[in-house]
């Protein structure tokens, strides 16, 4: 579009400014009018045209050196013929040519440009710009009117931004600075240039201003935020400005600026941000904004309304980036709560050392014999021949982290084969054996505790939306939290609601995310199973997870095999307590011949017959499987391992459900049994090996055993509360050949007395006792 003037005469008309002038900047003098009628300034009408900001381009240049009053005479002459082509670059400080020769031998500083105007005259080239400089004029000739206007607005913008940078770099009075910021914002909003840098440049200027002046009052903070608010509606704040916003959120969380100004900014970030890794301060600002909402009187209700506003009123959220961004903010916030503990890993054992049971030297005990560390709690005499150097064990005494010891031969072989493996340890396994992550040692500061509560609550809110739940489950499937968080009882207890929502969802893409992402990596299914570090409900959530998985396409032999290999103990414990889902699981294991070991099969049968629902389902199974009846006629099992967390009542129920006359090896390691179970143990006439490692079995039970189980050969009392009063009674058990009294209250005199009275005693462990 040609905006040159007509051919007729008339008075001179000046080009109006796009915005208000800088404070203290004088407008061009009125005496700068052209004296001749044929020379006129073109009037640029506001027609809604938009232009991209030019950074460089080709244009014709002509420079006229003259006193300002003679410009009109020069333009009316017919000797203006020398134009030079140049490739000009609009830098931050000046206009320069790629070929610094001729008219553009030297660059032209923006500070030297007094005025930029559109210009045309009769019988001369069209589409010209006039740059007024001291002692002359620079004429720029474009190829068409659109390109001319683009150069005009770009030069105007660069000149103005340069001046604002100079003015705001040395602020004197803040009321003046505030006016300048408002003028700068107005200029950016009214500019016909359409470019990301048009709004970003003023924000960066203000950001630099704030970073260099830390002595502003709170009122100054809020005034500046309100002044730049219009620019933030369609632009992300730059990093330094994010720091300023974060500081304001922390210091004035109840300020109305947070609600009125920051809310649309954060909403835009969550809807349009593509990668927080490239702009982590945006994530930090979002995190601080949500925390400031939580500080309001309504607290989490305000946060809940904000989350709902991000989702929208419909059943389907129209913004696909909102959920990943919210989850990223939550994960970063939760990680920050445990940063102190994570940083302390520098003085902790490596993951491989943790997997092998290594503690810090200052608080770990000398090595235990390998036979006590075998993954099976059964004590086998040939284990004593293995060297102690292969493992560096620890004993987990915390009741908050439950050590899960697998109870079937297949799992034992698998785990034993893994001893000495150099691969990185499983995350959950590290938690199970590392006392450095004990829940008793993780105590968050009040501020970290508030942050944790807020963001775990947000994860709960996200799990309540049906359309978000599949994506949320996928984002949380490879467990993204640090092991310190998973060892923190409060965190896993609060997060349990999210896992329950996944388990209740009928869609396969949701509840399948409870499983591990690949073999060898534990998932939520393992974490919240009985014996897992997060289990606090005796397996109710685990049972519901198994139920939903068995109800979908996971009702396969492969899934049952994985349960038999990894979770047979928890399944039997819950079946022993009457859980119908677990009873069905055990019946299916028998029906599909998942279990090869006869002793394990007999233990499962005894477990089923210990409850009414189990007995009924087992009878129905026997009607279809004659082989099971034949197996049962042969007698009870010779080996039996009670699942961890079992109680005296669980043991009594199991032993009363079938025949155990052939039982020779019984392991109660890591269960909750006490001396009260001794009344049931003395009814096992063939018992030769008994493992009571890390139980509450005491002196009263030991005295009862010594009177009845005179044929006992192997006894493990490691980490039990027995004392000399009970240990002296063992002198009557002449068949004992292996005795472990590690970490008990054994005295040296009692030990000498036992050695004298037990002639067959060949293997004994008395470390961490007075007799050591």
XYZ file of C-alpha atoms in Angstrom:
772
model
C 0.000 0.000 0.000
C 1.441 3.389 -1.044
C 1.308 5.975 1.708
C 3.115 8.775 -0.187
C 1.530 12.196 -0.305
C -0.371 13.610 -3.275
C 1.095 15.941 -5.905
C -0.621 19.079 -4.685
C 0.817 21.597 -2.265
C -0.143 22.139 1.315
C 1.250 22.707 4.755
C 3.632 20.274 6.347
C 2.111 17.471 8.454
C 4.301 15.659 11.007
C 4.218 11.953 11.707
C 2.556 11.296 15.124
C 4.460 9.238 17.708
C 3.368 5.676 18.408
C 3.473 6.228 22.132
C 4.125 8.873 24.699
C 7.656 10.266 24.683
C 10.149 9.382 27.373
C 9.944 11.561 30.434
C 12.200 14.546 29.955
C 12.536 13.854 26.229
C 11.708 16.876 24.210
C 9.661 16.593 21.053
C 11.172 17.725 17.750
C 11.169 21.520 17.350
C 8.450 23.057 15.287
C 11.077 24.889 13.295
C 11.956 21.596 11.644
C 9.258 22.077 9.013
C 10.054 21.954 5.385
C 9.879 25.408 3.821
C 8.912 24.293 0.318
C 5.508 23.088 -0.720
C 6.689 20.195 -2.915
C 8.381 18.455 0.058
C 5.919 16.802 2.383
C 5.940 14.250 5.206
C 3.665 11.241 4.672
C 0.958 10.695 7.269
C 0.830 7.076 8.458
C -2.744 6.120 9.159
C -3.607 3.476 11.739
C -5.033 0.800 9.502
C -4.454 -2.318 11.621
C -1.472 -3.546 9.580
C 0.978 -5.803 11.430
C 4.699 -6.140 10.758
C 7.461 -8.452 11.856
C 10.355 -6.761 13.603
C 13.265 -6.407 11.189
C 16.698 -7.368 12.376
C 18.395 -6.966 8.989
C 17.569 -6.411 5.333
C 18.544 -4.898 1.973
C 17.725 -1.230 1.290
C 18.967 1.765 -0.755
C 20.865 4.423 1.225
C 21.638 8.060 0.474
C 23.323 10.441 2.938
C 23.096 14.209 2.566
C 25.431 16.412 4.574
C 23.793 19.801 4.993
C 22.515 22.339 7.502
C 19.011 21.323 8.421
C 17.370 24.439 6.867
C 18.626 23.595 3.382
C 17.120 20.109 3.187
C 14.062 21.211 1.235
C 16.181 22.973 -1.381
C 18.351 19.907 -1.832
C 15.346 17.645 -2.210
C 13.767 19.915 -4.884
C 16.963 19.890 -6.918
C 17.514 17.315 -9.612
C 20.999 16.301 -8.506
C 19.932 13.673 -5.909
C 20.913 10.660 -7.949
C 23.520 8.690 -5.972
C 21.942 5.739 -4.084
C 23.970 2.897 -2.591
C 22.631 -0.622 -1.912
C 23.415 -1.842 1.595
C 22.511 -4.800 3.787
C 21.677 -3.065 7.062
C 21.560 -4.715 10.486
C 19.476 -3.227 13.295
C 21.658 -4.090 16.273
C 20.886 -3.243 19.889
C 22.865 0.013 19.838
C 23.204 1.120 16.222
C 22.416 0.657 12.544
C 25.338 -0.900 10.686
C 26.029 -2.174 7.189
C 27.422 -5.552 6.227
C 29.693 -3.653 3.818
C 30.950 -0.633 5.808
C 31.829 1.560 2.826
C 30.464 4.703 1.192
C 27.577 6.284 3.030
C 27.575 3.540 5.687
C 31.291 3.483 6.379
C 30.464 4.160 10.021
C 27.515 2.759 11.909
C 24.776 5.128 13.069
C 24.071 5.031 16.793
C 20.446 5.195 17.868
C 21.383 7.978 20.251
C 22.517 10.070 17.217
C 19.208 9.620 15.396
C 17.098 12.652 16.243
C 14.010 11.632 14.309
C 12.647 8.885 12.057
C 9.975 9.928 9.551
C 8.314 8.853 6.341
C 9.195 11.038 3.381
C 8.319 11.563 -0.298
C 8.629 14.370 -2.815
C 7.498 15.019 -6.335
C 9.369 13.604 -9.321
C 11.576 11.497 -7.057
C 11.769 7.853 -5.861
C 8.951 6.752 -3.564
C 8.923 4.705 -0.366
C 11.588 6.681 1.501
C 12.468 7.114 5.173
C 14.261 10.108 6.622
C 16.667 9.670 9.540
C 17.664 13.035 10.950
C 21.192 13.022 12.349
C 23.448 15.895 13.465
C 24.728 17.731 10.374
C 22.703 15.844 7.803
C 20.048 13.378 6.772
C 20.069 9.656 5.975
C 17.527 8.592 3.349
C 16.457 4.957 3.119
C 14.539 3.815 0.029
C 12.542 0.568 0.213
C 11.089 -1.498 -2.612
C 7.438 -0.977 -1.643
C 5.264 0.753 0.882
C 4.859 -2.285 3.169
C 8.611 -2.797 3.413
C 9.098 0.933 3.992
C 6.589 0.889 6.856
C 8.247 -2.215 8.296
C 11.616 -0.433 8.338
C 9.987 2.648 9.826
C 8.356 0.814 12.766
C 11.419 -1.333 13.366
C 13.719 1.695 13.531
C 11.273 3.492 15.794
C 11.121 0.478 18.091
C 14.883 -0.032 18.266
C 15.432 3.654 18.958
C 12.843 3.748 21.726
C 14.037 0.528 23.395
C 17.617 1.836 23.321
C 16.538 5.033 25.060
C 14.523 3.141 27.686
C 17.490 0.941 28.477
C 19.594 4.044 29.036
C 16.985 5.820 31.134
C 16.111 2.801 33.322
C 19.703 1.710 33.824
C 20.305 4.628 36.224
C 17.068 5.187 38.173
C 16.954 8.182 40.471
C 13.380 8.575 41.679
C 11.141 5.506 41.682
C 7.967 7.440 40.969
C 9.619 8.600 37.730
C 10.805 5.066 36.974
C 7.284 3.764 37.442
C 5.934 6.246 34.920
C 8.624 5.236 32.458
C 7.711 1.559 32.886
C 4.062 2.316 32.213
C 4.984 4.274 29.091
C 7.216 1.414 27.955
C 4.389 -1.079 28.440
C 1.945 1.141 26.527
C 4.415 1.418 23.675
C 4.762 -2.356 23.475
C 1.012 -2.878 23.566
C 0.240 -0.307 20.850
C 3.108 -1.162 18.520
C 2.035 -2.513 15.109
C 5.026 -4.840 15.221
C 4.023 -8.418 15.838
C 6.983 -10.287 17.241
C 7.830 -12.201 20.414
C 10.615 -9.784 21.235
C 8.224 -6.795 21.286
C 6.778 -7.897 24.609
C 9.870 -9.723 25.827
C 12.210 -6.716 25.475
C 10.296 -4.516 27.976
C 10.034 -7.468 30.374
C 13.778 -8.031 30.173
C 14.445 -4.347 30.806
C 12.237 -4.397 33.896
C 13.777 -7.708 34.955
C 17.284 -6.258 34.801
C 16.125 -3.157 36.651
C 14.717 -5.261 39.496
C 17.759 -7.527 39.725
C 20.066 -4.514 40.114
C 17.909 -2.792 42.751
C 17.158 -4.973 45.751
C 16.139 -2.164 48.127
C 12.611 -1.679 46.789
C 9.690 -1.482 49.141
C 6.765 -3.860 48.994
C 4.614 -1.125 47.516
C 7.192 -0.577 44.768
C 7.114 -4.303 44.057
C 3.370 -4.387 43.633
C 3.272 -1.195 41.559
C 5.834 -2.585 39.109
C 4.022 -5.942 38.887
C 0.720 -4.205 38.148
C 2.405 -1.977 35.550
C 3.844 -4.898 33.560
C 0.801 -7.161 34.020
C -0.657 -6.458 30.519
C 2.533 -7.780 28.919
C 2.329 -11.040 30.861
C -1.049 -12.054 29.474
C 0.520 -13.474 26.307
C 4.167 -13.904 27.319
C 6.190 -15.989 29.743
C 8.173 -13.881 32.237
C 11.983 -14.037 31.736
C 14.104 -15.896 34.340
C 15.112 -12.885 36.454
C 11.516 -11.707 36.563
C 10.483 -15.189 37.703
C 12.907 -14.833 40.605
C 11.293 -11.515 41.496
C 7.821 -13.065 41.326
C 8.940 -16.001 43.481
C 10.286 -13.627 46.086
C 7.012 -11.726 46.137
C 5.024 -14.963 46.524
C 7.179 -15.994 49.480
C 7.108 -12.606 51.204
C 3.528 -11.545 50.400
C 1.519 -14.735 49.776
C -1.747 -13.045 50.752
C -1.274 -10.051 48.456
C -4.079 -9.481 45.960
C -1.415 -9.130 43.282
C -0.846 -12.873 43.555
C -4.486 -13.622 42.745
C -5.206 -10.871 40.235
C -1.913 -10.678 38.318
C -0.109 -13.988 38.773
C -3.101 -16.273 38.200
C -3.424 -15.665 34.425
C 0.378 -15.820 34.097
C 0.568 -19.253 35.773
C -2.433 -20.481 33.809
C -0.682 -19.570 30.589
C 2.517 -21.295 31.716
C 0.672 -24.518 32.495
C -1.258 -24.459 29.228
C 1.557 -23.568 26.846
C 4.902 -24.531 28.382
C 6.575 -27.344 26.461
C 9.678 -28.086 28.520
C 10.408 -26.969 32.079
C 13.941 -28.277 31.641
C 14.740 -25.303 29.399
C 13.126 -22.800 31.778
C 13.253 -24.231 35.334
C 12.458 -20.852 36.899
C 9.019 -20.951 35.332
C 8.453 -24.193 37.210
C 9.759 -22.647 40.419
C 7.473 -19.656 39.986
C 4.475 -21.954 39.434
C 5.459 -23.889 42.533
C 5.716 -20.750 44.679
C 2.409 -19.436 43.306
C 0.565 -22.615 44.320
C 2.161 -22.471 47.779
C 1.001 -18.877 48.154
C -2.554 -19.976 47.305
C -2.253 -22.579 50.038
C -1.371 -19.824 52.528
C -4.734 -18.130 52.058
C -7.486 -18.589 54.617
C -9.308 -21.203 52.534
C -6.017 -23.037 51.932
C -6.404 -26.173 49.841
C -9.907 -25.160 48.746
C -8.374 -22.292 46.776
C -5.808 -24.668 45.286
C -8.597 -27.088 44.387
C -10.517 -24.343 42.581
C -7.359 -23.396 40.706
C -6.806 -27.017 39.608
C -10.438 -27.184 38.504
C -10.029 -23.979 36.501
C -7.062 -25.557 34.721
C -9.108 -28.644 33.896
C -12.227 -26.811 32.840
C -15.919 -27.446 33.556
C -16.326 -30.247 31.024
C -15.468 -33.906 31.463
C -12.507 -33.619 29.114
C -9.664 -31.150 29.656
C -9.052 -29.195 26.427
C -5.407 -28.412 27.254
C -3.120 -31.455 26.839
C -0.072 -29.781 28.413
C -1.691 -28.910 31.743
C -1.423 -32.335 33.375
C 2.250 -33.044 32.479
C 3.203 -29.552 33.616
C 1.323 -29.884 36.904
C 2.914 -33.275 37.560
C 6.356 -31.844 36.776
C 5.760 -29.051 39.297
C 4.599 -31.555 41.930
C 7.570 -33.860 41.409
C 10.046 -30.981 41.646
C 8.390 -29.674 44.816
C 8.355 -33.092 46.485
C 11.975 -33.652 45.489
C 12.939 -30.338 47.105
C 11.449 -31.510 50.410
C 14.012 -34.316 50.609
C 16.907 -32.410 49.079
C 18.777 -32.272 52.363
C 18.658 -36.054 52.703
C 19.468 -36.575 49.030
C 22.530 -34.327 49.273
C 23.755 -36.354 52.218
C 24.154 -39.331 49.890
C 27.669 -38.074 49.226
C 28.635 -39.646 52.545
C 26.407 -42.686 52.068
C 27.182 -46.061 50.525
C 26.735 -46.424 46.801
C 23.603 -48.118 45.493
C 25.518 -51.341 44.925
C 26.843 -51.240 48.475
C 23.342 -50.658 49.776
C 22.097 -53.613 47.743
C 24.772 -55.753 49.342
C 23.842 -54.433 52.759
C 26.698 -52.013 53.387
C 26.337 -49.224 55.952
C 28.558 -46.288 56.722
C 31.664 -47.383 58.551
C 30.911 -45.293 61.608
C 27.656 -47.045 62.448
C 27.772 -50.480 60.863
C 28.533 -53.705 62.626
C 31.133 -56.256 61.604
C 30.065 -58.845 59.082
C 27.674 -61.626 59.948
C 28.266 -65.139 58.673
C 26.862 -65.649 55.215
C 24.640 -68.479 56.348
C 22.567 -65.937 58.297
C 22.140 -63.788 55.217
C 20.938 -66.403 52.790
C 17.752 -65.191 51.175
C 15.944 -68.177 52.556
C 15.534 -67.846 56.308
C 16.060 -71.592 56.624
C 19.382 -72.535 58.122
C 21.157 -75.068 55.960
C 24.341 -76.517 57.322
C 26.278 -76.395 54.047
C 25.990 -72.617 53.964
C 28.668 -72.433 56.611
C 31.295 -73.376 54.055
C 30.786 -70.144 52.072
C 33.184 -67.287 52.730
C 32.143 -64.274 54.758
C 33.673 -61.853 52.302
C 30.974 -62.217 49.656
C 28.421 -60.121 51.502
C 28.541 -57.196 53.920
C 25.242 -57.490 55.743
C 23.143 -55.173 57.812
C 20.234 -55.959 60.060
C 17.217 -53.694 59.648
C 15.708 -53.179 63.078
C 13.311 -50.386 62.169
C 9.701 -51.415 62.434
C 8.828 -48.735 59.924
C 10.581 -50.362 56.969
C 9.413 -53.919 56.514
C 11.992 -56.318 55.221
C 10.415 -58.602 52.674
C 11.981 -62.042 52.471
C 10.583 -64.243 49.728
C 9.319 -67.562 50.972
C 9.487 -69.971 48.040
C 12.284 -72.017 46.605
C 12.088 -70.471 43.135
C 12.574 -67.002 44.514
C 15.350 -68.233 46.779
C 17.271 -69.665 43.866
C 16.733 -66.497 41.835
C 17.946 -64.197 44.593
C 20.852 -66.423 45.551
C 22.006 -66.403 41.962
C 22.034 -62.632 42.073
C 24.549 -62.460 44.906
C 27.685 -60.734 43.726
C 26.002 -59.225 40.692
C 27.517 -55.899 39.696
C 24.335 -54.466 38.221
C 22.621 -51.512 39.817
C 20.284 -52.520 42.648
C 16.529 -52.364 42.575
C 15.185 -49.165 44.137
C 12.733 -50.932 46.435
C 15.368 -53.468 47.449
C 17.637 -50.588 48.483
C 14.878 -49.263 50.699
C 14.304 -52.642 52.252
C 17.881 -53.165 53.351
C 19.240 -49.679 53.878
C 18.862 -48.259 57.399
C 20.002 -44.874 56.080
C 16.519 -44.485 54.604
C 14.641 -45.504 57.731
C 11.453 -43.593 58.293
C 12.653 -42.882 61.820
C 15.589 -40.871 60.461
C 13.579 -38.749 58.012
C 12.065 -35.759 59.776
C 11.172 -32.833 57.554
C 11.288 -29.207 58.584
C 7.917 -27.475 59.121
C 8.239 -25.645 55.791
C 9.141 -28.816 53.890
C 6.291 -30.610 55.629
C 3.814 -27.966 54.407
C 5.176 -28.188 50.866
C 4.918 -31.968 50.907
C 1.334 -31.894 52.185
C 0.293 -29.359 49.549
C 1.711 -31.153 46.532
C 0.701 -34.654 47.561
C -2.814 -33.252 47.932
C -2.573 -31.895 44.374
C -1.639 -35.370 43.111
C -4.764 -36.651 44.855
C -6.848 -33.998 43.104
C -5.367 -34.924 39.735
C -6.228 -38.592 40.290
C -9.887 -37.685 40.841
C -10.346 -36.582 37.206
C -11.287 -39.526 34.999
C -9.753 -38.083 31.846
C -6.464 -37.263 33.585
C -6.084 -40.590 35.412
C -4.626 -42.661 32.513
C -1.952 -40.066 31.750
C -1.223 -39.559 35.456
C -0.791 -43.304 35.976
C 1.564 -43.418 32.991
C 3.617 -40.497 34.343
C 3.958 -42.208 37.721
C 4.565 -45.754 36.479
C 8.353 -45.712 36.600
C 8.380 -44.535 40.224
C 9.667 -40.937 39.883
C 10.196 -40.153 43.573
C 13.533 -40.349 45.420
C 14.058 -43.332 47.691
C 14.067 -40.999 50.691
C 10.454 -40.078 49.910
C 9.451 -43.732 49.549
C 11.016 -44.424 52.952
C 9.007 -41.602 54.533
C 5.884 -42.972 56.172
C 3.848 -39.778 55.838
C 4.507 -39.496 52.107
C 3.631 -43.095 51.235
C 0.568 -42.953 53.464
C -0.742 -39.833 51.719
C 0.140 -41.098 48.246
C -1.785 -44.282 48.918
C -5.001 -42.514 47.884
C -3.617 -42.010 44.366
C -2.629 -45.668 44.078
C -6.097 -46.693 45.274
C -7.669 -44.592 42.537
C -5.509 -46.397 39.991
C -6.485 -49.773 41.455
C -10.206 -48.928 41.368
C -10.152 -47.725 37.761
C -11.593 -50.392 35.410
C -9.489 -49.269 32.441
C -6.522 -51.474 31.680
C -4.269 -48.552 30.708
C -4.699 -47.220 34.248
C -4.412 -50.227 36.543
C -1.713 -51.864 34.428
C 0.547 -48.955 35.444
C 0.608 -50.397 38.965
C 2.980 -53.057 37.687
C 6.673 -52.530 37.112
C 7.663 -50.949 33.826
C 10.034 -53.828 33.080
C 11.395 -56.979 34.651
C 13.671 -56.370 37.600
C 12.145 -52.986 38.437
C 9.583 -52.753 41.198
C 6.449 -50.662 40.834
C 3.563 -49.539 43.018
C 2.287 -53.118 43.134
C 5.428 -54.205 44.964
C 5.760 -51.054 47.068
C 2.318 -51.396 48.662
C 2.317 -55.185 48.993
C 2.626 -56.795 52.459
C 6.251 -56.537 53.443
C 6.761 -53.557 51.142
C 8.043 -50.296 52.586
C 4.688 -48.528 52.115
C 2.278 -51.215 53.338
C 0.347 -50.065 56.400
C -2.999 -51.831 55.950
C -2.146 -55.536 56.278
C -2.458 -55.972 52.537
C -5.897 -54.521 51.784
C -4.640 -52.335 48.945
C -2.494 -55.191 47.652
C -5.554 -57.453 47.548
C -7.576 -54.865 45.652
C -4.741 -54.427 43.142
C -4.532 -58.174 42.584
C -8.318 -58.357 42.226
C -8.501 -55.704 39.502
C -5.495 -57.155 37.669
C -6.929 -60.655 37.745
C -10.240 -59.286 36.508
C -8.638 -57.909 33.359
C -6.507 -59.542 30.725
C -3.913 -60.324 33.395
C -5.758 -63.466 34.427
C -3.031 -65.553 32.872
C -0.544 -68.138 33.919
C 2.260 -65.622 33.480
C 0.778 -63.255 36.065
C 0.190 -66.117 38.503
C 3.762 -67.251 37.995
C 5.059 -63.777 38.851
C 2.953 -63.784 42.027
C 4.273 -67.227 42.956
C 7.852 -66.111 42.450
C 7.648 -62.744 44.176
C 4.509 -62.471 46.320
C 3.598 -65.966 47.450
C 4.172 -65.106 51.109
C 1.808 -62.105 51.144
C -0.780 -64.074 49.183
C -0.746 -66.934 51.697
C -0.838 -64.572 54.663
C -3.931 -62.767 53.347
C -5.584 -66.060 52.409
C -4.862 -67.284 55.923
C -6.828 -64.271 57.160
C -9.803 -65.046 54.915
C -9.276 -62.716 51.950
C -11.360 -64.217 49.123
C -9.229 -62.784 46.310
C -6.105 -64.393 47.745
C -7.939 -67.688 48.248
C -8.861 -67.641 44.555
C -5.254 -66.865 43.656
C -3.928 -69.851 45.625
C -6.540 -72.145 44.091
C -5.572 -71.004 40.614
C -1.908 -71.617 41.394
C -2.733 -75.194 42.305
C -5.060 -75.657 39.351
C -2.549 -74.338 36.792
C 0.355 -76.264 38.398
C 2.246 -73.031 39.070
C 3.942 -74.501 42.168
C 6.329 -77.391 41.575
C 7.569 -77.943 45.116
C 5.463 -80.446 47.054
C 6.159 -78.832 50.427
C 4.946 -75.469 49.113
C 1.852 -77.062 47.630
C 1.051 -78.713 50.960
C 1.528 -75.398 52.748
C -0.905 -73.745 50.318
C -3.420 -76.548 50.926
C -3.112 -76.085 54.685
C -3.595 -72.354 54.241
C -6.767 -72.902 52.203
C -8.209 -75.336 54.725
C -7.680 -72.897 57.596
C -10.706 -70.737 56.609
C -14.281 -71.575 55.605
C -14.115 -69.814 52.248
C -10.781 -71.439 51.487
C -12.007 -74.895 52.472
C -15.074 -74.549 50.251
C -13.118 -73.418 47.205
C -10.454 -76.069 47.775
C -13.075 -78.793 47.892
C -14.449 -77.557 44.589
C -10.947 -77.645 43.179
C -10.338 -81.178 44.434
C -13.397 -82.364 42.605
C -11.629 -81.327 39.419
C -8.116 -82.302 40.490
C -7.662 -85.838 41.838
C -3.902 -85.315 42.024
C -4.321 -82.893 44.898
C -6.084 -85.537 46.991
C -3.279 -87.969 46.318
C -0.719 -85.375 47.344
C -2.543 -84.721 50.599
C -2.673 -88.431 51.501
C 1.116 -88.601 51.459
C 1.315 -86.419 54.585
C 2.205 -82.852 55.433
C 5.162 -80.782 54.180
C 8.697 -81.213 55.467
C 9.570 -77.516 55.088
C 7.375 -74.545 56.011
C 8.027 -70.790 55.866
C 5.531 -68.431 57.443
C 5.085 -65.144 55.531
C 6.598 -62.028 57.058
C 4.253 -59.984 59.286
C 2.449 -63.160 60.371
C 1.233 -63.260 63.961
C 0.737 -65.936 66.621
C -2.885 -66.258 65.517
C -1.846 -66.789 61.895
C 0.546 -69.565 62.925
C -2.077 -71.227 65.123
C -4.647 -71.110 62.326
C -2.228 -72.633 59.849
C -0.976 -75.443 62.097
C -4.541 -76.403 63.038
C -5.663 -76.709 59.415
C -3.816 -79.891 58.459
C -1.256 -82.518 59.309
C 2.270 -81.334 60.005
C 3.693 -84.501 61.497
C 6.420 -84.608 58.832
C 7.528 -80.987 59.300
C 11.293 -80.821 59.845
C 12.208 -77.247 58.898
C 10.163 -74.236 60.075
C 11.068 -70.597 59.465
C 9.324 -67.802 61.376
C 11.974 -65.217 60.541
C 10.843 -61.584 60.337
C 7.345 -62.367 61.564
C 5.524 -60.904 64.549
C 5.319 -64.106 66.575
C 6.012 -64.096 70.318
C 6.624 -66.682 73.027
C 2.917 -67.507 72.909
C 3.429 -69.533 69.732
C 5.617 -72.026 71.603
C 2.491 -73.964 72.646
C 1.888 -74.752 68.961
C 5.538 -75.399 68.108
C 5.886 -78.170 70.708
C 3.213 -80.133 68.818
C 5.631 -80.654 65.890
C 7.427 -83.879 66.860
C 9.665 -84.104 63.766
C 10.948 -80.508 63.924
C 14.736 -80.317 63.523
C 15.386 -76.760 62.282
C 13.711 -73.635 63.700
C 14.434 -70.073 62.572
C 13.234 -67.284 64.883
C 15.448 -64.524 63.462
C 14.204 -61.004 64.271
C 11.020 -62.044 66.116
C 9.707 -61.240 69.598
C 10.208 -64.794 70.836
C 11.441 -64.592 74.440
C 12.619 -66.579 77.458
C 9.241 -68.102 78.340
C 8.879 -69.669 74.917
C 12.495 -70.850 74.937
C 12.006 -72.715 78.217
C 8.912 -74.454 76.813
C 10.763 -75.510 73.662
C 13.666 -76.932 75.660
C 11.272 -79.235 77.526
C 9.577 -80.722 74.449
C 11.740 -80.330 71.310
C 14.715 -82.322 72.476
C 15.481 -83.469 68.910
C 16.010 -79.898 67.589
C 19.326 -79.596 65.721
C 19.408 -76.026 64.318
C 18.088 -72.968 66.178
C 18.394 -69.333 65.106
C 17.710 -66.760 67.863
C 19.436 -63.843 66.140
C 18.016 -60.463 67.232
C 15.449 -61.921 69.617
C 14.847 -60.555 73.157
C 16.081 -63.744 74.883
C 18.375 -63.455 77.910
C 20.497 -65.766 80.045
C 17.386 -66.949 81.888
C 16.006 -68.558 78.764
C 19.279 -69.488 77.071
C 20.391 -71.606 80.059
C 17.402 -73.864 79.415
C 18.923 -74.848 76.059
C 21.437 -77.043 77.906
C 18.867 -79.840 77.885
C 18.682 -79.866 74.053
C 21.608 -82.258 73.511
C 20.947 -82.606 69.776
C 21.728 -78.957 68.992
C 24.563 -78.682 66.472
C 23.988 -75.129 65.208
C 22.985 -72.217 67.462
C 22.804 -68.544 66.555
C 22.625 -66.126 69.515
C 23.841 -63.092 67.568
C 22.684 -59.718 68.983
C 21.054 -61.216 72.094
C 21.690 -60.550 75.793
C 23.969 -63.551 76.181
C 26.641 -63.280 78.874
C 30.083 -64.860 78.766
C 29.361 -67.204 81.688
C 26.181 -68.561 80.117
C 28.025 -69.137 76.845
C 30.742 -71.147 78.562
C 28.100 -73.185 80.386
C 26.254 -73.964 77.116
C 29.474 -75.068 75.385
C 30.173 -77.462 78.218
C 26.671 -78.977 78.241
C 26.083 -79.209 74.466
C 28.676 -81.652 73.150
C 27.286 -81.736 69.578
C 27.393 -77.948 69.116
C 29.587 -77.268 66.066
C 28.371 -73.935 64.724
C 27.683 -71.026 67.040
C 27.388 -67.299 66.533
C 27.742 -65.051 69.597
C 28.737 -61.768 67.978
C 27.426 -58.491 69.386
C 26.997 -60.165 72.770
C 29.074 -60.016 75.951
C 30.529 -63.387 75.031
C 32.039 -62.067 71.774
